[in-house]
Amino acid sequence: MRDQHIEEYFAAFEPPEGLRAELLRREILLTGGTDIVHNRIVSEVTGQIPHDRWHRFATLHVSFPGELSKPQPDLVVLERGRGEGSGWLVPASDVTLLLEVVSLRSADRDYGLKRSIYAAGAFPRT
């Protein structure tokens, strides 16, 4: 399937209820819900980011130039005034911080595949 078709298919794709979808290096990956520990970590980090200066999102996908990937980090933080458009996709250049909560189930994907996507997209690692 050509790259444009993959992106169009993914943009229109609606995963089954309870699952989330990510486009990772030309493959659509479906993952299940998160547990309370995962959600607690995201909540605690989100609570430390001042709302008056930053937008904090848990359901945005990020696009990277030169990457046929649309990952959905566990938390995406944008400075107010950035990402003012509409839609489900934000360019990496608008992102101030992204967070991946790593579990035993997701360790290979988060430390390997997703980290390499973020690095290839020139998103700074810390």
C-alpha positions as YAML, in Angstrom:
chain: A
units: angstrom
residues:
- id: 1
  name: MET
  ca: [0.00, 0.00, 0.00]
- id: 2
  name: ARG
  ca: [1.37, 3.41, -0.90]
- id: 3
  name: ASP
  ca: [2.25, 5.81, 1.89]
- id: 4
  name: GLN
  ca: [-0.52, 8.28, 1.06]
- id: 5
  name: HIS
  ca: [-3.10, 5.49, 1.15]
- id: 6
  name: ILE
  ca: [-1.83, 4.27, 4.51]
- id: 7
  name: GLU
  ca: [-2.10, 7.76, 5.98]
- id: 8
  name: GLU
  ca: [-5.60, 8.26, 4.56]
- id: 9
  name: TYR
  ca: [-6.71, 4.85, 5.84]
- id: 10
  name: PHE
  ca: [-5.31, 5.56, 9.30]
- id: 11
  name: ALA
  ca: [-6.90, 9.02, 9.45]
- id: 12
  name: ALA
  ca: [-10.32, 7.46, 8.79]
- id: 13
  name: PHE
  ca: [-9.75, 4.34, 10.91]
- id: 14
  name: GLU
  ca: [-11.85, 4.00, 14.05]
- id: 15
  name: PRO
  ca: [-10.56, 1.34, 16.43]
- id: 16
  name: PRO
  ca: [-12.99, -0.90, 18.29]
- id: 17
  name: GLU
  ca: [-14.26, 0.50, 21.59]
- id: 18
  name: GLY
  ca: [-11.71, 0.20, 24.37]
- id: 19
  name: LEU
  ca: [-8.72, 0.12, 22.02]
- id: 20
  name: ARG
  ca: [-6.46, 2.85, 20.73]
- id: 21
  name: ALA
  ca: [-4.65, 2.88, 17.42]
- id: 22
  name: GLU
  ca: [-1.25, 4.21, 16.44]
- id: 23
  name: LEU
  ca: [0.48, 4.25, 13.09]
- id: 24
  name: LEU
  ca: [4.05, 3.15, 13.78]
- id: 25
  name: ARG
  ca: [6.38, 2.83, 10.81]
- id: 26
  name: ARG
  ca: [3.64, 1.96, 8.31]
- id: 27
  name: GLU
  ca: [1.88, -0.49, 10.65]
- id: 28
  name: ILE
  ca: [-1.30, 0.13, 12.59]
- id: 29
  name: LEU
  ca: [-0.91, -1.06, 16.16]
- id: 30
  name: LEU
  ca: [-3.94, -1.55, 18.41]
- id: 31
  name: THR
  ca: [-3.44, -1.50, 22.17]
- id: 32
  name: GLY
  ca: [-5.82, -2.09, 25.04]
- id: 33
  name: GLY
  ca: [-6.75, 0.13, 27.92]
- id: 34
  name: THR
  ca: [-4.42, 1.28, 30.63]
- id: 35
  name: ASP
  ca: [-4.37, 0.26, 34.27]
- id: 36
  name: ILE
  ca: [-4.67, 2.41, 37.38]
- id: 37
  name: VAL
  ca: [-0.90, 2.67, 37.92]
- id: 38
  name: HIS
  ca: [-0.42, 3.95, 34.38]
- id: 39
  name: ASN
  ca: [-3.27, 6.44, 34.76]
- id: 40
  name: ARG
  ca: [-1.99, 7.59, 38.15]
- id: 41
  name: ILE
  ca: [1.44, 8.39, 36.66]
- id: 42
  name: VAL
  ca: [-0.09, 10.37, 33.80]
- id: 43
  name: SER
  ca: [-2.38, 12.19, 36.25]
- id: 44
  name: GLU
  ca: [0.47, 13.07, 38.63]
- id: 45
  name: VAL
  ca: [2.66, 14.44, 35.83]
- id: 46
  name: THR
  ca: [-0.27, 16.34, 34.31]
- id: 47
  name: GLY
  ca: [-1.04, 17.91, 37.70]
- id: 48
  name: GLN
  ca: [2.47, 19.35, 37.89]
- id: 49
  name: ILE
  ca: [2.19, 21.22, 34.58]
- id: 50
  name: PRO
  ca: [0.64, 24.68, 35.06]
- id: 51
  name: HIS
  ca: [-2.65, 24.86, 33.17]
- id: 52
  name: ASP
  ca: [-2.41, 28.60, 32.58]
- id: 53
  name: ARG
  ca: [0.75, 28.21, 30.46]
- id: 54
  name: TRP
  ca: [0.40, 24.77, 28.88]
- id: 55
  name: HIS
  ca: [-2.18, 22.61, 27.12]
- id: 56
  name: ARG
  ca: [-2.06, 18.99, 28.39]
- id: 57
  name: PHE
  ca: [-3.57, 16.25, 26.22]
- id: 58
  name: ALA
  ca: [-3.81, 12.50, 26.57]
- id: 59
  name: THR
  ca: [-5.48, 11.70, 23.25]
- id: 60
  name: LEU
  ca: [-3.45, 13.47, 20.55]
- id: 61
  name: HIS
  ca: [-1.39, 11.84, 17.85]
- id: 62
  name: VAL
  ca: [1.89, 13.46, 16.82]
- id: 63
  name: SER
  ca: [3.22, 13.73, 13.27]
- id: 64
  name: PHE
  ca: [6.92, 13.80, 12.48]
- id: 65
  name: PRO
  ca: [8.45, 15.05, 9.22]
- id: 66
  name: GLY
  ca: [9.86, 12.20, 7.18]
- id: 67
  name: GLU
  ca: [8.20, 9.51, 9.34]
- id: 68
  name: LEU
  ca: [5.21, 7.43, 8.30]
- id: 69
  name: SER
  ca: [4.16, 7.24, 11.93]
- id: 70
  name: LYS
  ca: [1.45, 8.83, 14.02]
- id: 71
  name: PRO
  ca: [2.16, 7.77, 17.61]
- id: 72
  name: GLN
  ca: [-0.16, 8.65, 20.46]
- id: 73
  name: PRO
  ca: [1.98, 9.38, 23.51]
- id: 74
  name: ASP
  ca: [0.41, 9.03, 26.94]
- id: 75
  name: LEU
  ca: [0.68, 12.79, 27.42]
- id: 76
  name: VAL
  ca: [1.35, 15.62, 24.95]
- id: 77
  name: VAL
  ca: [2.13, 19.11, 26.27]
- id: 78
  name: LEU
  ca: [1.88, 22.21, 24.09]
- id: 79
  name: GLU
  ca: [2.64, 25.78, 25.03]
- id: 80
  name: ARG
  ca: [-0.50, 27.95, 24.93]
- id: 81
  name: GLY
  ca: [-0.80, 29.49, 21.49]
- id: 82
  name: ARG
  ca: [0.61, 26.37, 19.78]
- id: 83
  name: GLY
  ca: [-1.52, 23.70, 18.17]
- id: 84
  name: GLU
  ca: [-4.46, 26.04, 17.83]
- id: 85
  name: GLY
  ca: [-5.91, 24.23, 14.82]
- id: 86
  name: SER
  ca: [-8.48, 21.49, 15.05]
- id: 87
  name: GLY
  ca: [-8.15, 17.78, 14.58]
- id: 88
  name: TRP
  ca: [-6.52, 14.75, 16.10]
- id: 89
  name: LEU
  ca: [-2.96, 15.32, 14.85]
- id: 90
  name: VAL
  ca: [-0.38, 17.83, 16.03]
- id: 91
  name: PRO
  ca: [3.02, 18.44, 14.39]
- id: 92
  name: ALA
  ca: [6.04, 17.54, 16.51]
- id: 93
  name: SER
  ca: [7.31, 21.10, 16.08]
- id: 94
  name: ASP
  ca: [4.40, 22.30, 18.28]
- id: 95
  name: VAL
  ca: [5.12, 19.82, 21.07]
- id: 96
  name: THR
  ca: [6.99, 20.94, 24.18]
- id: 97
  name: LEU
  ca: [6.94, 17.60, 25.99]
- id: 98
  name: LEU
  ca: [5.64, 14.13, 25.42]
- id: 99
  name: LEU
  ca: [5.39, 11.34, 27.94]
- id: 100
  name: GLU
  ca: [5.37, 7.59, 27.50]
- id: 101
  name: VAL
  ca: [4.56, 5.51, 30.57]
- id: 102
  name: VAL
  ca: [6.44, 2.27, 30.11]
- id: 103
  name: SER
  ca: [5.07, -1.01, 31.41]
- id: 104
  name: LEU
  ca: [6.26, -4.57, 31.00]
- id: 105
  name: ARG
  ca: [3.73, -4.94, 28.17]
- id: 106
  name: SER
  ca: [4.92, -1.86, 26.31]
- id: 107
  name: ALA
  ca: [8.65, -1.75, 27.12]
- id: 108
  name: ASP
  ca: [9.92, -3.07, 23.78]
- id: 109
  name: ARG
  ca: [7.64, -0.79, 21.79]
- id: 110
  name: ASP
  ca: [8.20, 2.32, 23.94]
- id: 111
  name: TYR
  ca: [11.97, 1.99, 24.46]
- id: 112
  name: GLY
  ca: [12.65, 0.68, 20.97]
- id: 113
  name: LEU
  ca: [10.23, 1.52, 18.20]
- id: 114
  name: LYS
  ca: [8.59, 4.67, 19.56]
- id: 115
  name: ARG
  ca: [11.85, 6.10, 20.89]
- id: 116
  name: SER
  ca: [13.45, 5.66, 17.47]
- id: 117
  name: ILE
  ca: [10.46, 7.39, 15.83]
- id: 118
  name: TYR
  ca: [10.77, 10.34, 18.20]
- id: 119
  name: ALA
  ca: [14.52, 10.55, 17.62]
- id: 120
  name: ALA
  ca: [14.18, 10.30, 13.82]
- id: 121
  name: GLY
  ca: [11.58, 13.05, 13.95]
- id: 122
  name: ALA
  ca: [14.09, 15.31, 15.72]
- id: 123
  name: PHE
  ca: [12.03, 15.43, 18.91]
- id: 124
  name: PRO
  ca: [14.50, 16.01, 21.75]
- id: 125
  name: ARG
  ca: [15.04, 13.11, 24.18]
- id: 126
  name: THR
  ca: [15.50, 13.73, 27.87]
...
